[in-house]
Coordinates of C-alpha atoms in Angstrom, one line a residue:
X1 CA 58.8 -77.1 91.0
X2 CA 59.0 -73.5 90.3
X3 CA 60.2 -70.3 93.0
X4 CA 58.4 -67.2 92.4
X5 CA 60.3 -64.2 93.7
X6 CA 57.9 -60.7 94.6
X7 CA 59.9 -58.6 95.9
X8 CA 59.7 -54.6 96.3
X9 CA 63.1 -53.1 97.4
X10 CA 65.2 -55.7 96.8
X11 CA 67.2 -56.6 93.8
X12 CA 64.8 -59.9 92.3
X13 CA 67.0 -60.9 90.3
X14 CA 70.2 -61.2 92.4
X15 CA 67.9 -63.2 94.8
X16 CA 66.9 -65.2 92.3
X17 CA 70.4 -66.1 91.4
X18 CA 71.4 -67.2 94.9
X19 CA 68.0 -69.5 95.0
X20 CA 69.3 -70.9 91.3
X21 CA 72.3 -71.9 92.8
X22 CA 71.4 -73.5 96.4
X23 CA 68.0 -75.4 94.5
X24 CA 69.5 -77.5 91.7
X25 CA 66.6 -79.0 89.8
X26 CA 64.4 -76.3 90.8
X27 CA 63.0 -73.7 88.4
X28 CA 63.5 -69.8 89.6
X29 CA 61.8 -67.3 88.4
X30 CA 61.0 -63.6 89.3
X31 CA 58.4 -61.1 88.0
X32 CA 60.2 -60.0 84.9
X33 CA 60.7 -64.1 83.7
X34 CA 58.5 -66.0 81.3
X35 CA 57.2 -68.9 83.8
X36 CA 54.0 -70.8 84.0
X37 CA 51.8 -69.9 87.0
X38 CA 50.4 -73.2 87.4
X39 CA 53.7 -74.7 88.2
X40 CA 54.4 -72.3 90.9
X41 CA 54.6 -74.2 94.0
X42 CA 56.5 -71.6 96.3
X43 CA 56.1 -67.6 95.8
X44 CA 58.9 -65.4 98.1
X45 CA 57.8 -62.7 99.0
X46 CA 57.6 -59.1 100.3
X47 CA 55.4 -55.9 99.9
X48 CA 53.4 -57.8 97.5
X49 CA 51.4 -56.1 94.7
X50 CA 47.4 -56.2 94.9
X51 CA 47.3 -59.2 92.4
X52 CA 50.5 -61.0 93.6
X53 CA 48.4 -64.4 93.7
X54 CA 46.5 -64.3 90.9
X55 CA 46.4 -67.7 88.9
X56 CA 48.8 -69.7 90.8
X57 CA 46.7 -72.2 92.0
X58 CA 49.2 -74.7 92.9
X59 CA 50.6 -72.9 95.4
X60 CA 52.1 -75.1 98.1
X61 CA 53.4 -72.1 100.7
X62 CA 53.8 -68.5 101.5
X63 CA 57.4 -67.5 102.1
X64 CA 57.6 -64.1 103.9
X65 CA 60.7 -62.5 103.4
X66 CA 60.0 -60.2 106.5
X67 CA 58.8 -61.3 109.9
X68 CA 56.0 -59.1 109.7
X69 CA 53.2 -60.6 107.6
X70 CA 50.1 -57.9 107.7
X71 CA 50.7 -56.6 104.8
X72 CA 50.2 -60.3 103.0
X73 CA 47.3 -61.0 105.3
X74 CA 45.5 -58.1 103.6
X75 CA 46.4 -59.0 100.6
X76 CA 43.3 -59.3 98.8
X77 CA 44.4 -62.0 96.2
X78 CA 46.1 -64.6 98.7
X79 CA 45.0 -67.9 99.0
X80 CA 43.1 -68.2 102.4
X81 CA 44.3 -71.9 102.5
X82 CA 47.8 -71.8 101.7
X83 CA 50.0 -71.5 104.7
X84 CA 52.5 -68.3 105.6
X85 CA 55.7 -69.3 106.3
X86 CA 58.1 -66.1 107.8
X87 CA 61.3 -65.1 108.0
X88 CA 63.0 -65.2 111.2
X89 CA 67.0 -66.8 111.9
X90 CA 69.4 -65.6 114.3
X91 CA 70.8 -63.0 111.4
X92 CA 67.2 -61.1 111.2
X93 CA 67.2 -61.1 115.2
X94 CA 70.7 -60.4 116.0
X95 CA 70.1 -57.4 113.6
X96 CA 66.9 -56.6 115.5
X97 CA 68.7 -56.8 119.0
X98 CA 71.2 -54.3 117.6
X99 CA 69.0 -52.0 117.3
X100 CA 67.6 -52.0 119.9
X101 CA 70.4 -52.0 122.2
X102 CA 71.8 -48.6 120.3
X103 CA 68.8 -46.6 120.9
X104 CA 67.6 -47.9 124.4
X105 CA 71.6 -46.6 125.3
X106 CA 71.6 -43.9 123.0
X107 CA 68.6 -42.6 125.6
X108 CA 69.7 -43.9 128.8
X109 CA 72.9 -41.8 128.0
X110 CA 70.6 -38.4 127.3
X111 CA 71.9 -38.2 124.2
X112 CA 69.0 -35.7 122.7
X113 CA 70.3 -33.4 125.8
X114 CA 73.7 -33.5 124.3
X115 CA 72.6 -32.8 121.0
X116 CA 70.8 -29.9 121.7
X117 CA 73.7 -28.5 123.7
X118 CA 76.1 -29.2 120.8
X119 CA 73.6 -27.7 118.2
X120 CA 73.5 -24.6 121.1
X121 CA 77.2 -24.8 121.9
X122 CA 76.7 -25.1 124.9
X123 CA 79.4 -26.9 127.2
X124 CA 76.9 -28.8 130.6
X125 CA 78.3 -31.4 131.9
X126 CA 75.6 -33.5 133.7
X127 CA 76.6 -37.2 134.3
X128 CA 74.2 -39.6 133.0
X129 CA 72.5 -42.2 135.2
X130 CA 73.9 -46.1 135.1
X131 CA 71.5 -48.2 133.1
X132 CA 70.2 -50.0 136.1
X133 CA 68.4 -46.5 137.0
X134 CA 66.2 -47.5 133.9
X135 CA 63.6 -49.4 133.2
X136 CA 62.9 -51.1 129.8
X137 CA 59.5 -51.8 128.5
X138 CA 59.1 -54.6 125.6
X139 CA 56.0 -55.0 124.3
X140 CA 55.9 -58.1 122.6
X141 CA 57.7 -60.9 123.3
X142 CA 58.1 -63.1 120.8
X143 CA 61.5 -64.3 119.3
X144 CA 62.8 -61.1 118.6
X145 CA 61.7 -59.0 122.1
X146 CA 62.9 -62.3 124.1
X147 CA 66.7 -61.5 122.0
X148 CA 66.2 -58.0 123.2
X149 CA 65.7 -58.6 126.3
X150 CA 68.5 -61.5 126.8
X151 CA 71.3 -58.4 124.9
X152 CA 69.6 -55.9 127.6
X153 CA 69.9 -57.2 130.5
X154 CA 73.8 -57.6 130.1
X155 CA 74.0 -53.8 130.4
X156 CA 71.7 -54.0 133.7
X157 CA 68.5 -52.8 132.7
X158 CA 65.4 -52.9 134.8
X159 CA 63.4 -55.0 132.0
X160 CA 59.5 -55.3 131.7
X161 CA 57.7 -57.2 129.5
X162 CA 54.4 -57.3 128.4
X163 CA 52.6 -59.7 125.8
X164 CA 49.3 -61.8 125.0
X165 CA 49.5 -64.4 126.8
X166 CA 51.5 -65.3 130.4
X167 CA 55.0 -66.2 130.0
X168 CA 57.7 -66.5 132.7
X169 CA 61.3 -65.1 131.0
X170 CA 64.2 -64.8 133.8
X171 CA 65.3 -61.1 134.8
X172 CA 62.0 -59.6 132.9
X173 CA 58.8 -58.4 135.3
X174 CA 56.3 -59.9 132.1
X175 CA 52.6 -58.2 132.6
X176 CA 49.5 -59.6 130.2
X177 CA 46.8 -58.9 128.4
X178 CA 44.6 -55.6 128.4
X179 CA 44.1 -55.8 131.9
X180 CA 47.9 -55.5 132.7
X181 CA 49.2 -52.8 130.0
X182 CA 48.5 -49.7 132.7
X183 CA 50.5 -51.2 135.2
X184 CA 53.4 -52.3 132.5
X185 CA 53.4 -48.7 131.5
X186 CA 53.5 -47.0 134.6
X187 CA 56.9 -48.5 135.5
X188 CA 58.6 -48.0 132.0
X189 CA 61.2 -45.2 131.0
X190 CA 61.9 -46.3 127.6
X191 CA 59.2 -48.4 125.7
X192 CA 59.8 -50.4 123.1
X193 CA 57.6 -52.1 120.7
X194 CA 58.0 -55.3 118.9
X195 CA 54.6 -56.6 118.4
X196 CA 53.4 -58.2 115.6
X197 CA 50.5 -55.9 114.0
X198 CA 47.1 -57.0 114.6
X199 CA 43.3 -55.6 115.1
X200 CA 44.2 -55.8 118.4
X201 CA 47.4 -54.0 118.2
X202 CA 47.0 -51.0 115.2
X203 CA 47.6 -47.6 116.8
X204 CA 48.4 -48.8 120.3
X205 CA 51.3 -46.4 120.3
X206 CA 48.9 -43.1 120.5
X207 CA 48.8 -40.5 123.1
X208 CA 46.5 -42.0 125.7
X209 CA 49.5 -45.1 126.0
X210 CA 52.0 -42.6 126.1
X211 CA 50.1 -40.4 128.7
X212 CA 50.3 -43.7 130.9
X213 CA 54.4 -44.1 130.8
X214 CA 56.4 -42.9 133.9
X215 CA 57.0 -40.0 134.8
X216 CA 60.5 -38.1 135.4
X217 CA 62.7 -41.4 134.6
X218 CA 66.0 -41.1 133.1
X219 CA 66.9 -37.8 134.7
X220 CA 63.6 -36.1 133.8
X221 CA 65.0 -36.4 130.1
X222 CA 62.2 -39.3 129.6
X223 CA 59.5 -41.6 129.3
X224 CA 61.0 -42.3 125.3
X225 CA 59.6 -44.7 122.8
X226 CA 61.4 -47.1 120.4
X227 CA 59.6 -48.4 117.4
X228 CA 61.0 -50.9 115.3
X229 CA 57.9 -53.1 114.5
X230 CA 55.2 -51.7 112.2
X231 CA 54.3 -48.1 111.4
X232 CA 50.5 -49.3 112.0
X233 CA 51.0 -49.7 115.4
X234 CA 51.8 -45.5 115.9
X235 CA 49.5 -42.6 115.3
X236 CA 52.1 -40.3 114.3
X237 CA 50.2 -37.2 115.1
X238 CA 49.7 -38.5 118.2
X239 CA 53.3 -39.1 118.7
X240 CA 53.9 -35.1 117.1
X241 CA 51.7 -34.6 119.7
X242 CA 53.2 -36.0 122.6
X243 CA 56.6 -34.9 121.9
X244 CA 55.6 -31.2 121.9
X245 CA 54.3 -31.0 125.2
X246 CA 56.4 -33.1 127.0
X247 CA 54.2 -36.1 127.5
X248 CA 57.3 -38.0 125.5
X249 CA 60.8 -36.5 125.7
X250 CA 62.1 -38.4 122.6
X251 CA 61.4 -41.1 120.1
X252 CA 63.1 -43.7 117.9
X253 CA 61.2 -44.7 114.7
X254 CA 62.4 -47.0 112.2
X255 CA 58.6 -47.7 110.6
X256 CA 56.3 -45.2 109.7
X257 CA 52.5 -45.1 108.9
X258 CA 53.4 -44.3 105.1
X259 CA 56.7 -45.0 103.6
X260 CA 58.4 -43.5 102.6
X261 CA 58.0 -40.9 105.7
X262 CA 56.0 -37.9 103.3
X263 CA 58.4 -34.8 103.2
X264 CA 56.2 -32.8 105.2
X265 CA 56.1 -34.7 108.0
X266 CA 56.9 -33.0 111.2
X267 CA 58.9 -35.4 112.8
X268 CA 61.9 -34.8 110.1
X269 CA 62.5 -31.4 111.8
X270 CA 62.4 -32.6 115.6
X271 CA 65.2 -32.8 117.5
X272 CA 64.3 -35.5 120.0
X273 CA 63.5 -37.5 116.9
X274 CA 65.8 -40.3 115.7
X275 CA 64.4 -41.3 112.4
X276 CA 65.9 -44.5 110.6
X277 CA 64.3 -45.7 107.0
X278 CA 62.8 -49.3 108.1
X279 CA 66.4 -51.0 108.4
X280 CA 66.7 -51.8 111.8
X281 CA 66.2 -55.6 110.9
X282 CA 66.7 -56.0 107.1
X283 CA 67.4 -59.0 105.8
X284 CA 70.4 -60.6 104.8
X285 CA 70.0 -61.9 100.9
X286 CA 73.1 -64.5 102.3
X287 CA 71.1 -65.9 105.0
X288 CA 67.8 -65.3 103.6
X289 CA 68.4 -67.9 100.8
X290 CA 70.0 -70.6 103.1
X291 CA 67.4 -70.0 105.1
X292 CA 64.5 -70.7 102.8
X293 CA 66.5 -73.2 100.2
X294 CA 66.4 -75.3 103.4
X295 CA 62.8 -74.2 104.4
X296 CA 61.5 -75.5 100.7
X297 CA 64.0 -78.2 100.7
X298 CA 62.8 -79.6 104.0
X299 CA 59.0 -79.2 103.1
X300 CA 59.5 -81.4 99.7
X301 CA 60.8 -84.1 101.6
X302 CA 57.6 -84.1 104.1
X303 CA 58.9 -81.9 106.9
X304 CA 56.3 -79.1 108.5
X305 CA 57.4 -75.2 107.0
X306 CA 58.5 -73.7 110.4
X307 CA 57.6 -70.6 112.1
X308 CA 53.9 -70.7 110.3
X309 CA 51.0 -67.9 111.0
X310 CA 48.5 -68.8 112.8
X311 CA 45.4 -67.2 110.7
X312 CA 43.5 -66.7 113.7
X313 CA 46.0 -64.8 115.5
X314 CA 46.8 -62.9 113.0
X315 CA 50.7 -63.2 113.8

């Protein structure tokens, strides 16, 4: 059995090292190694190049270093029949959750109001609202906006949630489909987005949604979004837009159409902008390989890979 690592931004071959050492018997190999394609059984991977795929053809799984997987979806080289396997442990969603939790406070608490006071020296004391004045939006809820909404609720937040499908989750008002986003927006202060990207889903954070949040929330100082899935699911101009005029009050982005975020993009300069370089939930290269040692390890002795795409989903 060989490993292929493919991995842009990350050291290969330190990864590589860590899989050598928890797969005895196994052969590792990354981009830069001599290796024989048809004996690739597993390929690791992240951000993969246009002809990642080409000539292994023995290829029992996909192992997605990311839990987002559109990118490898698109790729046009993969093998339509070999199954996506992604990353997602309690590291990955703790880190996600963190995240989260900073910039759905760091709003709640006014914090752009206070910055633009510092930046104006300006000494106005006005006494933010308690978080149960606020209410959260999640869109998506899937492992990692479930975390966010168990870590939220501890601090008292009024928590929505809306998603694909019905779901009943304790402490969250959940909302569904198409039918339902309207009415999930109209009650949110601070939106954030954790949905997987899909057809369904690419640009659904434009100015129309945003037009659609509440109104005057967190002491007029909102509605706010948070974005810490994909940068396909924002129209940044849109978002430019919005925060101009006051249809948005501030944003958090940690994903971005193109990235890196182009120097001329307008939202380095804005002020209600919080701009983070896609790291809210990077993975751990510790937990990462135990993760998928035991993930390949399990599937060679006849266990199913676990938390599989489902191609028609798309997610």
């Amino acid at each position: 059995m060989t490993l292929l690592l493919h991995l842009a931004d990350f050291n290969e071959r330190r990864w590589a090292d860590g899989f050598a050492a928890a797969l005895p018997g196994r052969k590792v190999v990354t981009r830069a190694d001599s290796y024989d394609p048809d004996e690739v059984e597993y390929i690791f991977i992240w951000k993969p190049k246009p002809d990642a795929f080409e000539g292994l053809h023995r290829l029992k799984a996909i192992l997605s270093l990311g839990a987002g997987v559109d990118a490898l979806l698109r790729n046009p080289s993969r093998p339509k029949d070999v199954p996506i396997a992604r990353f997602m442990d309690e590291d990955l969603t703790q880190r996600m959750s963190d995240y989260v939790v900073s910039q759905v406070t760091m709003h709640q608490r006014l914090m752009t109001r206070f910055r633009r006071d510092q930046a104006s020296k300006q000494w106005r004391q006005l006494y933010p609202a308690p978080a149960w004045d606020a209410t959260v939006g999640i869109m998506g809820l899937g492992q990692l906006g479930l975390d966010a909404a168990r870590h939220l609720k501890v601090f008292g937040y009024k928590l929505r949630g809306w998603s694909r499908t019905a779901k009943a989750v304790e402490g969250v008002d959940v909302f569904t489909g198409p039918e339902q986003l309207d009415a999930f927006l109209a009650g949110t202060d601070i939106l954030v987005n954790l949905l997987p990207l899909t057809a369904e889903t690419q640009g659904i954070l434009n100015y129309d949604t945003f037009s659609k949040l509440k109104r005057g929330g967190i002491d007029n100082e909102g509605p706010v979004v948070i974005n810490a899935a994909r940068g396909g699911h924002q129209k940044e101009a849109d978002i430019v837009r919005a925060l101009n005029d006051g249809t948005l009050k501030a944003a958090s982005l940690d994903v971005f159409e193109v990235e890196p975020l182009p120097q001329d993009s307008p939202l380095w300069a804005m002020d209600n902008v919080y701009i983070t370089p896609h790291i809210a939930a990077a993975s751990s290269e510790r937990t990462g390989v135990a993760y998928f040692s035991k993930v390949i390890k399990d599937h060679e002795a006849g266990l199913p890979l676990p938390n599989v795409i489902d191609f028609a989903r798309g997610y």
